[in-house]
Amino acid sequence: MIREEVSIKVHCIVSCLCEVIREERALLDYRPMYFGLWDAAFDVTDQGEITYYQHDLDHSHYFWSYRDLFGATVVEWYDKNKHKNENLDTLLTLLDEETPGRYVMAQIDMSYMPERENKFHQKPFPHFLILTKTEDDHKWMMLDPDFRWRGIVDKEQVVQAFVENPFGGGFYVDANELAESSVMAVDRYFQQGFTEHNELTNLLKTLIPQMVDGKNGYSLDDLTLAVRQLPVLAIRKYSYEHAMMYFIEEAGLSDETFDAYTDLVERIVQGFHSVQYMAIKMSMTGKTDLLDAVMNKLEEMDGIETAVKNELDRLYQLWTIHQQLPDTLSLAKNAKGRTL
């Protein structure tokens, strides 16, 4: 049985891909797609902003991993070498075709949808969701799996949000290709995405002192921008819960410790919020005496996340035994920095 997560917003691309399974093949277990998202790629701009999006971030590994796990090919229809209006024409054509079982995803700038939730207060706010035509030529159906929202929206408003998005992206999936993932594919995907390093926390340990001390071209004024997107990145840590429950259920293990580890995951997420608050306060007031508290919080978060990874690795090892897979080394102790 799949324990249903309650409104966990983790990663919009993966949420869209998993929604296709939820809508069309509800008995398939989509949770392996969440493996490794706790360390999903991010970028640092020239100004020192840690960002969940960037023009050169490559999401293709999610697409080929989806095919490896579930058999369905993800077709990336958005061409970054073409003008936005040309990509809009492609989107309109795909929606007009209404191919049975095909789910069309597009990235829009959610800041152009003020009536929709934007709890992160980002502008721009690039976000992937699923679009479908309706009987009304001026309205589209919008399905936003990451925010658990479905409703009718004004077509022209979405078109503007698509065209004005400074980034851009789009793909589609044909649900009739979906199949149950094999044990070997799940094992392979977990190993590909597991690393013992906590990359985001480690980056903050380095970047924040540099800005406070005015090193490497940074200044204290850069701190506010640097941590602006931390809440968006922090929610990726909830993917630990999907992975843990998957291994617990698939190996027939007791879930008596699961709630304790979800509490630890929540402490990691809230820790990023605390770091953001203290960093912005230092930047705005010029008072750097909070640096020690920031560094102590990051050390605490690092230790908690390592404990979560060790428990996840333990559950994974028990799962491999249950599935009678070949012996594997402990990933938490022997991972070589692999990440997705």
mmCIF file of C-alpha atoms in Angstrom:
data_model
loop_
_atom_site.group_PDB
_atom_site.id
_atom_site.type_symbol
_atom_site.label_atom_id
_atom_site.label_comp_id
_atom_site.label_asym_id
_atom_site.label_seq_id
_atom_site.Cartn_x
_atom_site.Cartn_y
_atom_site.Cartn_z
ATOM 1 C CA MET A 1 0.000 0.000 0.000
ATOM 2 C CA ILE A 2 1.260 3.475 -0.862
ATOM 3 C CA ARG A 3 1.061 5.801 2.113
ATOM 4 C CA GLU A 4 -0.190 9.058 0.624
ATOM 5 C CA GLU A 5 1.956 12.082 1.327
ATOM 6 C CA VAL A 6 0.078 15.162 2.486
ATOM 7 C CA SER A 7 0.749 18.205 0.306
ATOM 8 C CA ILE A 8 4.523 17.748 0.223
ATOM 9 C CA LYS A 9 6.017 20.146 -2.298
ATOM 10 C CA VAL A 10 9.404 18.797 -3.319
ATOM 11 C CA HIS A 11 10.312 19.319 -6.988
ATOM 12 C CA CYS A 12 7.917 20.475 -9.697
ATOM 13 C CA ILE A 13 9.372 18.369 -12.547
ATOM 14 C CA VAL A 14 9.281 15.164 -10.531
ATOM 15 C CA SER A 15 5.834 16.030 -9.170
ATOM 16 C CA CYS A 16 4.526 16.358 -12.741
ATOM 17 C CA LEU A 17 6.063 13.046 -13.781
ATOM 18 C CA CYS A 18 4.652 11.281 -10.729
ATOM 19 C CA GLU A 19 1.230 12.842 -11.297
ATOM 20 C CA VAL A 20 0.989 11.066 -14.647
ATOM 21 C CA ILE A 21 1.345 7.789 -12.747
ATOM 22 C CA ARG A 22 -1.140 8.861 -10.074
ATOM 23 C CA GLU A 23 -3.703 9.843 -12.699
ATOM 24 C CA GLU A 24 -3.304 6.916 -15.085
ATOM 25 C CA ARG A 25 -1.733 3.970 -13.227
ATOM 26 C CA ALA A 26 -2.589 4.464 -9.575
ATOM 27 C CA LEU A 27 -1.306 1.027 -8.551
ATOM 28 C CA LEU A 28 2.235 1.813 -9.712
ATOM 29 C CA ASP A 29 4.538 3.032 -6.954
ATOM 30 C CA TYR A 30 6.007 6.348 -8.084
ATOM 31 C CA ARG A 31 8.072 7.007 -4.939
ATOM 32 C CA PRO A 32 11.439 5.866 -6.356
ATOM 33 C CA MET A 33 11.390 9.019 -8.515
ATOM 34 C CA TYR A 34 11.946 10.999 -5.311
ATOM 35 C CA PHE A 35 15.255 9.269 -4.594
ATOM 36 C CA GLY A 36 18.142 11.731 -4.496
ATOM 37 C CA LEU A 37 15.985 14.853 -4.622
ATOM 38 C CA TRP A 38 17.257 15.755 -1.163
ATOM 39 C CA ASP A 39 20.528 16.619 -2.949
ATOM 40 C CA ALA A 40 19.053 17.792 -6.267
ATOM 41 C CA ALA A 41 21.181 20.167 -8.323
ATOM 42 C CA PHE A 42 21.221 23.885 -7.613
ATOM 43 C CA ASP A 43 23.373 26.725 -8.899
ATOM 44 C CA VAL A 44 25.207 29.789 -7.620
ATOM 45 C CA THR A 45 25.038 32.920 -9.755
ATOM 46 C CA ASP A 46 27.911 35.352 -10.246
ATOM 47 C CA GLN A 47 26.274 37.511 -7.578
ATOM 48 C CA GLY A 48 26.374 34.646 -5.083
ATOM 49 C CA GLU A 49 22.661 33.829 -5.160
ATOM 50 C CA ILE A 50 21.952 30.164 -4.471
ATOM 51 C CA THR A 51 19.220 29.326 -6.951
ATOM 52 C CA TYR A 52 17.019 26.348 -7.733
ATOM 53 C CA TYR A 53 16.902 27.373 -11.393
ATOM 54 C CA GLN A 54 19.381 28.622 -13.973
ATOM 55 C CA HIS A 55 19.541 28.645 -17.749
ATOM 56 C CA ASP A 56 22.160 25.896 -17.919
ATOM 57 C CA LEU A 57 20.678 23.515 -15.336
ATOM 58 C CA ASP A 58 20.111 20.203 -17.124
ATOM 59 C CA HIS A 59 17.030 18.209 -16.106
ATOM 60 C CA SER A 60 17.437 15.447 -18.686
ATOM 61 C CA HIS A 61 18.557 12.925 -16.050
ATOM 62 C CA TYR A 62 15.036 12.992 -14.606
ATOM 63 C CA PHE A 63 13.673 12.124 -18.029
ATOM 64 C CA TRP A 64 15.897 9.148 -18.787
ATOM 65 C CA SER A 65 15.557 7.938 -15.192
ATOM 66 C CA TYR A 66 11.765 8.012 -15.567
ATOM 67 C CA ARG A 67 12.066 5.843 -18.650
ATOM 68 C CA ASP A 68 14.454 3.473 -16.883
ATOM 69 C CA LEU A 69 12.109 3.164 -13.905
ATOM 70 C CA PHE A 70 8.687 3.192 -15.554
ATOM 71 C CA GLY A 71 9.249 2.539 -19.259
ATOM 72 C CA ALA A 72 7.697 5.782 -20.512
ATOM 73 C CA THR A 73 9.716 8.116 -22.719
ATOM 74 C CA VAL A 74 9.762 11.775 -21.700
ATOM 75 C CA VAL A 75 9.936 13.988 -24.780
ATOM 76 C CA GLU A 76 11.412 17.442 -24.263
ATOM 77 C CA TRP A 77 9.489 19.567 -26.755
ATOM 78 C CA TYR A 78 10.841 22.945 -25.631
ATOM 79 C CA ASP A 79 13.794 24.064 -27.753
ATOM 80 C CA LYS A 80 16.034 26.577 -25.979
ATOM 81 C CA ASN A 81 17.568 27.550 -29.305
ATOM 82 C CA LYS A 82 14.228 28.843 -30.557
ATOM 83 C CA HIS A 83 12.390 32.074 -29.799
ATOM 84 C CA LYS A 84 9.734 31.999 -27.090
ATOM 85 C CA ASN A 85 6.977 32.513 -29.649
ATOM 86 C CA GLU A 86 8.153 29.480 -31.635
ATOM 87 C CA ASN A 87 8.031 27.383 -28.482
ATOM 88 C CA LEU A 88 4.581 28.791 -27.777
ATOM 89 C CA ASP A 89 3.478 27.577 -31.211
ATOM 90 C CA THR A 90 4.736 24.102 -30.301
ATOM 91 C CA LEU A 91 2.813 24.189 -27.027
ATOM 92 C CA LEU A 92 -0.386 25.274 -28.763
ATOM 93 C CA THR A 93 -0.002 22.509 -31.352
ATOM 94 C CA LEU A 94 0.514 19.848 -28.684
ATOM 95 C CA LEU A 95 -2.566 20.991 -26.792
ATOM 96 C CA ASP A 96 -4.649 21.168 -29.980
ATOM 97 C CA GLU A 97 -3.714 17.597 -30.918
ATOM 98 C CA GLU A 98 -5.198 16.236 -27.667
ATOM 99 C CA THR A 99 -3.383 12.911 -28.041
ATOM 100 C CA PRO A 100 -5.094 10.362 -25.737
ATOM 101 C CA GLY A 101 -3.017 9.608 -22.648
ATOM 102 C CA ARG A 102 -0.510 12.374 -23.382
ATOM 103 C CA TYR A 103 0.343 14.816 -20.592
ATOM 104 C CA VAL A 104 1.839 18.123 -21.720
ATOM 105 C CA MET A 105 3.983 20.016 -19.220
ATOM 106 C CA ALA A 106 5.193 23.593 -19.558
ATOM 107 C CA GLN A 107 7.266 25.913 -17.417
ATOM 108 C CA ILE A 108 5.660 29.275 -16.707
ATOM 109 C CA ASP A 109 6.524 32.214 -14.477
ATOM 110 C CA MET A 110 4.063 31.890 -11.606
ATOM 111 C CA SER A 111 4.536 35.530 -10.631
ATOM 112 C CA TYR A 112 2.195 36.266 -13.567
ATOM 113 C CA MET A 113 -0.515 34.184 -11.872
ATOM 114 C CA PRO A 114 -1.215 36.351 -8.793
ATOM 115 C CA GLU A 115 -4.384 34.446 -7.902
ATOM 116 C CA ARG A 116 -2.326 31.265 -7.516
ATOM 117 C CA GLU A 117 -0.222 30.401 -4.479
ATOM 118 C CA ASN A 118 3.247 31.956 -4.392
ATOM 119 C CA LYS A 119 4.206 31.384 -0.776
ATOM 120 C CA PHE A 120 7.877 31.735 -1.653
ATOM 121 C CA HIS A 121 7.341 35.295 -2.956
ATOM 122 C CA GLN A 122 9.702 34.751 -5.874
ATOM 123 C CA LYS A 123 9.863 36.879 -9.026
ATOM 124 C CA PRO A 124 10.561 35.313 -11.382
ATOM 125 C CA PHE A 125 9.072 32.043 -10.154
ATOM 126 C CA PRO A 126 9.682 29.434 -12.907
ATOM 127 C CA HIS A 127 7.489 26.416 -12.297
ATOM 128 C CA PHE A 128 6.439 23.313 -14.264
ATOM 129 C CA LEU A 129 2.804 22.220 -14.423
ATOM 130 C CA ILE A 130 0.383 20.315 -16.670
ATOM 131 C CA LEU A 131 -1.908 22.055 -19.187
ATOM 132 C CA THR A 132 -4.967 20.794 -21.084
ATOM 133 C CA LYS A 133 -7.492 22.390 -23.448
ATOM 134 C CA THR A 134 -11.121 22.837 -22.447
ATOM 135 C CA GLU A 135 -14.282 23.265 -24.501
ATOM 136 C CA ASP A 136 -13.881 27.017 -24.031
ATOM 137 C CA ASP A 137 -11.222 28.319 -26.438
ATOM 138 C CA HIS A 138 -10.314 31.030 -23.936
ATOM 139 C CA LYS A 139 -9.789 28.726 -20.950
ATOM 140 C CA TRP A 140 -7.276 25.997 -20.088
ATOM 141 C CA MET A 141 -7.255 23.348 -17.418
ATOM 142 C CA MET A 142 -4.211 23.723 -15.173
ATOM 143 C CA LEU A 143 -3.002 20.818 -13.048
ATOM 144 C CA ASP A 144 -0.246 21.807 -10.639
ATOM 145 C CA PRO A 145 0.837 18.611 -8.837
ATOM 146 C CA ASP A 146 3.516 20.296 -6.745
ATOM 147 C CA PHE A 147 0.949 22.588 -5.124
ATOM 148 C CA ARG A 148 -1.932 20.091 -5.263
ATOM 149 C CA TRP A 149 -4.029 22.503 -7.328
ATOM 150 C CA ARG A 150 -6.350 21.873 -10.257
ATOM 151 C CA GLY A 151 -8.618 24.408 -11.913
ATOM 152 C CA ILE A 152 -9.700 26.411 -14.952
ATOM 153 C CA VAL A 153 -7.519 29.403 -15.826
ATOM 154 C CA ASP A 154 -7.526 32.120 -18.454
ATOM 155 C CA LYS A 155 -5.590 30.957 -21.518
ATOM 156 C CA GLU A 156 -4.100 34.359 -22.333
ATOM 157 C CA GLN A 157 -2.839 34.782 -18.788
ATOM 158 C CA VAL A 158 -1.000 31.454 -18.993
ATOM 159 C CA VAL A 159 0.366 32.367 -22.427
ATOM 160 C CA GLN A 160 1.781 35.581 -20.965
ATOM 161 C CA ALA A 161 3.296 33.657 -18.046
ATOM 162 C CA PHE A 162 4.894 31.289 -20.570
ATOM 163 C CA VAL A 163 6.265 33.947 -22.919
ATOM 164 C CA GLU A 164 7.484 36.279 -20.154
ATOM 165 C CA ASN A 165 9.252 33.478 -18.274
ATOM 166 C CA PRO A 166 12.984 34.335 -18.500
ATOM 167 C CA PHE A 167 13.894 30.645 -18.457
ATOM 168 C CA GLY A 168 11.543 28.194 -20.146
ATOM 169 C CA GLY A 169 11.008 24.497 -20.601
ATOM 170 C CA GLY A 170 8.494 21.873 -21.581
ATOM 171 C CA PHE A 171 8.065 18.139 -22.049
ATOM 172 C CA TYR A 172 5.366 15.520 -22.485
ATOM 173 C CA VAL A 173 4.740 11.908 -21.486
ATOM 174 C CA ASP A 174 2.500 9.269 -23.055
ATOM 175 C CA ALA A 175 0.927 7.425 -20.136
ATOM 176 C CA ASN A 176 0.144 4.310 -22.186
ATOM 177 C CA GLU A 177 3.858 3.431 -22.022
ATOM 178 C CA LEU A 178 3.936 3.213 -18.212
ATOM 179 C CA ALA A 179 4.948 -0.044 -16.530
ATOM 180 C CA GLU A 180 5.924 -1.254 -13.062
ATOM 181 C CA SER A 181 9.530 -0.471 -12.175
ATOM 182 C CA SER A 182 11.878 -3.411 -11.697
ATOM 183 C CA VAL A 183 13.767 -4.034 -8.475
ATOM 184 C CA MET A 184 17.067 -3.647 -10.313
ATOM 185 C CA ALA A 185 16.024 -0.292 -11.784
ATOM 186 C CA VAL A 186 15.021 0.987 -8.339
ATOM 187 C CA ASP A 187 18.310 -0.217 -6.864
ATOM 188 C CA ARG A 188 20.284 1.403 -9.665
ATOM 189 C CA TYR A 189 18.500 4.747 -9.312
ATOM 190 C CA PHE A 190 18.997 4.883 -5.556
ATOM 191 C CA GLN A 191 22.712 4.210 -5.871
ATOM 192 C CA GLN A 192 23.093 6.829 -8.601
ATOM 193 C CA GLY A 193 21.571 9.529 -6.416
ATOM 194 C CA PHE A 194 23.061 8.794 -3.011
ATOM 195 C CA THR A 195 25.943 10.839 -1.639
ATOM 196 C CA GLU A 196 27.277 11.162 1.885
ATOM 197 C CA HIS A 197 27.865 14.890 1.422
ATOM 198 C CA ASN A 198 25.264 17.519 2.329
ATOM 199 C CA GLU A 199 26.050 19.887 -0.519
ATOM 200 C CA LEU A 200 23.717 22.781 0.270
ATOM 201 C CA THR A 201 24.740 22.979 3.914
ATOM 202 C CA ASN A 202 28.417 22.714 2.988
ATOM 203 C CA LEU A 203 28.058 25.548 0.486
ATOM 204 C CA LEU A 204 26.412 27.785 3.083
ATOM 205 C CA LYS A 205 29.232 27.062 5.533
ATOM 206 C CA THR A 206 31.667 28.463 2.979
ATOM 207 C CA LEU A 207 29.647 31.207 1.301
ATOM 208 C CA ILE A 208 28.157 33.003 4.311
ATOM 209 C CA PRO A 209 31.507 33.664 6.082
ATOM 210 C CA GLN A 210 32.970 34.890 2.788
ATOM 211 C CA MET A 211 30.194 37.460 2.482
ATOM 212 C CA VAL A 212 30.406 38.491 6.123
ATOM 213 C CA ASP A 213 34.189 38.929 5.835
ATOM 214 C CA GLY A 214 34.050 40.586 2.402
ATOM 215 C CA LYS A 215 36.173 37.934 0.696
ATOM 216 C CA ASN A 216 36.297 36.663 -2.913
ATOM 217 C CA GLY A 217 34.514 39.730 -4.228
ATOM 218 C CA TYR A 218 31.505 39.316 -1.936
ATOM 219 C CA SER A 219 30.142 41.732 0.637
ATOM 220 C CA LEU A 220 27.718 41.633 3.541
ATOM 221 C CA ASP A 221 25.121 43.275 1.301
ATOM 222 C CA ASP A 222 25.108 40.141 -0.882
ATOM 223 C CA LEU A 223 23.731 37.939 1.902
ATOM 224 C CA THR A 224 20.055 38.775 1.422
ATOM 225 C CA LEU A 225 20.127 37.777 -2.238
ATOM 226 C CA ALA A 226 22.301 34.737 -1.522
ATOM 227 C CA VAL A 227 19.752 33.093 0.800
ATOM 228 C CA ARG A 228 16.575 34.348 -0.891
ATOM 229 C CA GLN A 229 15.664 30.971 -2.398
ATOM 230 C CA LEU A 230 16.577 28.770 0.567
ATOM 231 C CA PRO A 231 12.916 27.955 1.403
ATOM 232 C CA VAL A 232 12.415 26.571 -2.115
ATOM 233 C CA LEU A 233 15.547 24.447 -1.852
ATOM 234 C CA ALA A 234 14.787 23.326 1.704
ATOM 235 C CA ILE A 235 11.550 21.545 0.789
ATOM 236 C CA ARG A 236 13.547 19.050 -1.271
ATOM 237 C CA LYS A 237 14.591 17.468 2.018
ATOM 238 C CA TYR A 238 11.054 16.094 2.423
ATOM 239 C CA SER A 239 11.946 13.555 -0.257
ATOM 240 C CA TYR A 240 13.756 11.586 2.463
ATOM 241 C CA GLU A 241 10.315 10.663 3.799
ATOM 242 C CA HIS A 242 9.200 9.161 0.476
ATOM 243 C CA ALA A 243 12.349 7.036 0.261
ATOM 244 C CA MET A 244 12.200 5.834 3.857
ATOM 245 C CA MET A 245 8.573 4.767 3.671
ATOM 246 C CA TYR A 246 9.189 3.045 0.342
ATOM 247 C CA PHE A 247 11.946 0.839 1.766
ATOM 248 C CA ILE A 248 9.994 0.216 4.988
ATOM 249 C CA GLU A 249 6.903 -0.962 3.127
ATOM 250 C CA GLU A 250 8.639 -2.881 0.350
ATOM 251 C CA ALA A 251 10.829 -4.780 2.830
ATOM 252 C CA GLY A 252 7.986 -5.409 5.284
ATOM 253 C CA LEU A 253 9.795 -3.534 8.058
ATOM 254 C CA SER A 254 8.384 -1.884 11.154
ATOM 255 C CA ASP A 255 7.647 1.821 10.746
ATOM 256 C CA GLU A 256 7.951 2.564 14.461
ATOM 257 C CA THR A 257 10.946 4.877 13.930
ATOM 258 C CA PHE A 258 9.530 6.611 10.837
ATOM 259 C CA ASP A 259 7.831 9.463 12.706
ATOM 260 C CA ALA A 260 11.013 10.206 14.638
ATOM 261 C CA TYR A 261 12.932 10.647 11.399
ATOM 262 C CA THR A 262 10.228 12.809 9.840
ATOM 263 C CA ASP A 263 10.716 15.074 12.852
ATOM 264 C CA LEU A 264 14.429 15.220 12.049
ATOM 265 C CA VAL A 265 13.679 16.067 8.423
ATOM 266 C CA GLU A 266 11.430 18.880 9.617
ATOM 267 C CA ARG A 267 14.267 20.196 11.787
ATOM 268 C CA ILE A 268 16.502 20.319 8.709
ATOM 269 C CA VAL A 269 13.878 22.219 6.712
ATOM 270 C CA GLN A 270 13.201 24.684 9.515
ATOM 271 C CA GLY A 271 16.944 25.049 10.015
ATOM 272 C CA PHE A 272 17.278 26.532 6.537
ATOM 273 C CA HIS A 273 14.544 29.025 7.404
ATOM 274 C CA SER A 274 16.437 29.997 10.562
ATOM 275 C CA VAL A 275 19.686 30.419 8.638
ATOM 276 C CA GLN A 276 17.907 32.578 6.073
ATOM 277 C CA TYR A 277 16.404 34.790 8.783
ATOM 278 C CA MET A 278 19.716 35.300 10.596
ATOM 279 C CA ALA A 279 21.626 35.921 7.361
ATOM 280 C CA ILE A 280 19.151 38.566 6.188
ATOM 281 C CA LYS A 281 19.244 40.201 9.610
ATOM 282 C CA MET A 282 23.045 40.443 9.427
ATOM 283 C CA SER A 283 22.854 41.891 5.926
ATOM 284 C CA MET A 284 20.222 44.498 6.808
ATOM 285 C CA THR A 285 21.644 45.623 10.155
ATOM 286 C CA GLY A 286 25.353 45.232 9.469
ATOM 287 C CA LYS A 287 25.701 43.410 12.777
ATOM 288 C CA THR A 288 27.727 40.275 12.208
ATOM 289 C CA ASP A 289 27.644 38.883 15.739
ATOM 290 C CA LEU A 290 25.020 36.380 14.529
ATOM 291 C CA LEU A 291 27.612 34.582 12.405
ATOM 292 C CA ASP A 292 28.526 32.167 15.198
ATOM 293 C CA ALA A 293 24.856 31.256 15.647
ATOM 294 C CA VAL A 294 24.497 30.698 11.893
ATOM 295 C CA MET A 295 27.537 28.439 11.754
ATOM 296 C CA ASN A 296 26.389 26.480 14.806
ATOM 297 C CA LYS A 297 22.972 25.977 13.229
ATOM 298 C CA LEU A 298 24.563 24.742 9.995
ATOM 299 C CA GLU A 299 26.744 22.292 11.930
ATOM 300 C CA GLU A 300 23.673 21.028 13.754
ATOM 301 C CA MET A 301 21.763 20.614 10.481
ATOM 302 C CA ASP A 302 24.715 18.813 8.918
ATOM 303 C CA GLY A 303 24.772 16.309 11.760
ATOM 304 C CA ILE A 304 21.016 15.752 11.636
ATOM 305 C CA GLU A 305 21.010 15.192 7.889
ATOM 306 C CA THR A 306 23.900 12.744 8.154
ATOM 307 C CA ALA A 307 21.892 10.802 10.755
ATOM 308 C CA VAL A 308 18.897 10.744 8.397
ATOM 309 C CA LYS A 309 21.092 9.483 5.558
ATOM 310 C CA ASN A 310 22.556 6.767 7.767
ATOM 311 C CA GLU A 311 19.051 5.576 8.663
ATOM 312 C CA LEU A 312 17.983 5.677 5.025
ATOM 313 C CA ASP A 313 21.052 3.645 4.114
ATOM 314 C CA ARG A 314 20.182 1.106 6.830
ATOM 315 C CA LEU A 315 16.660 0.742 5.441
ATOM 316 C CA TYR A 316 18.060 0.410 1.934
ATOM 317 C CA GLN A 317 20.418 -2.366 3.037
ATOM 318 C CA LEU A 318 17.526 -4.269 4.634
ATOM 319 C CA TRP A 319 15.505 -3.796 1.460
ATOM 320 C CA THR A 320 18.307 -5.270 -0.678
ATOM 321 C CA ILE A 321 18.390 -8.313 1.609
ATOM 322 C CA HIS A 322 14.618 -8.687 1.369
ATOM 323 C CA GLN A 323 14.818 -8.432 -2.432
ATOM 324 C CA GLN A 324 17.742 -10.907 -2.469
ATOM 325 C CA LEU A 325 19.965 -8.477 -4.332
ATOM 326 C CA PRO A 326 23.751 -8.963 -4.419
ATOM 327 C CA ASP A 327 25.639 -7.711 -1.371
ATOM 328 C CA THR A 328 26.296 -3.969 -1.453
ATOM 329 C CA LEU A 329 28.635 -1.768 0.524
ATOM 330 C CA SER A 330 27.084 0.738 2.891
ATOM 331 C CA LEU A 331 26.403 3.731 0.683
ATOM 332 C CA ALA A 332 26.398 6.222 3.544
ATOM 333 C CA LYS A 333 29.982 5.206 4.332
ATOM 334 C CA ASN A 334 31.252 4.564 0.826
ATOM 335 C CA ALA A 335 29.360 6.936 -1.486
ATOM 336 C CA LYS A 336 31.702 8.860 -3.766
ATOM 337 C CA GLY A 337 29.747 12.066 -3.982
ATOM 338 C CA ARG A 338 27.244 10.910 -6.568
ATOM 339 C CA THR A 339 24.310 13.237 -6.913
ATOM 340 C CA LEU A 340 21.392 13.925 -9.226
#
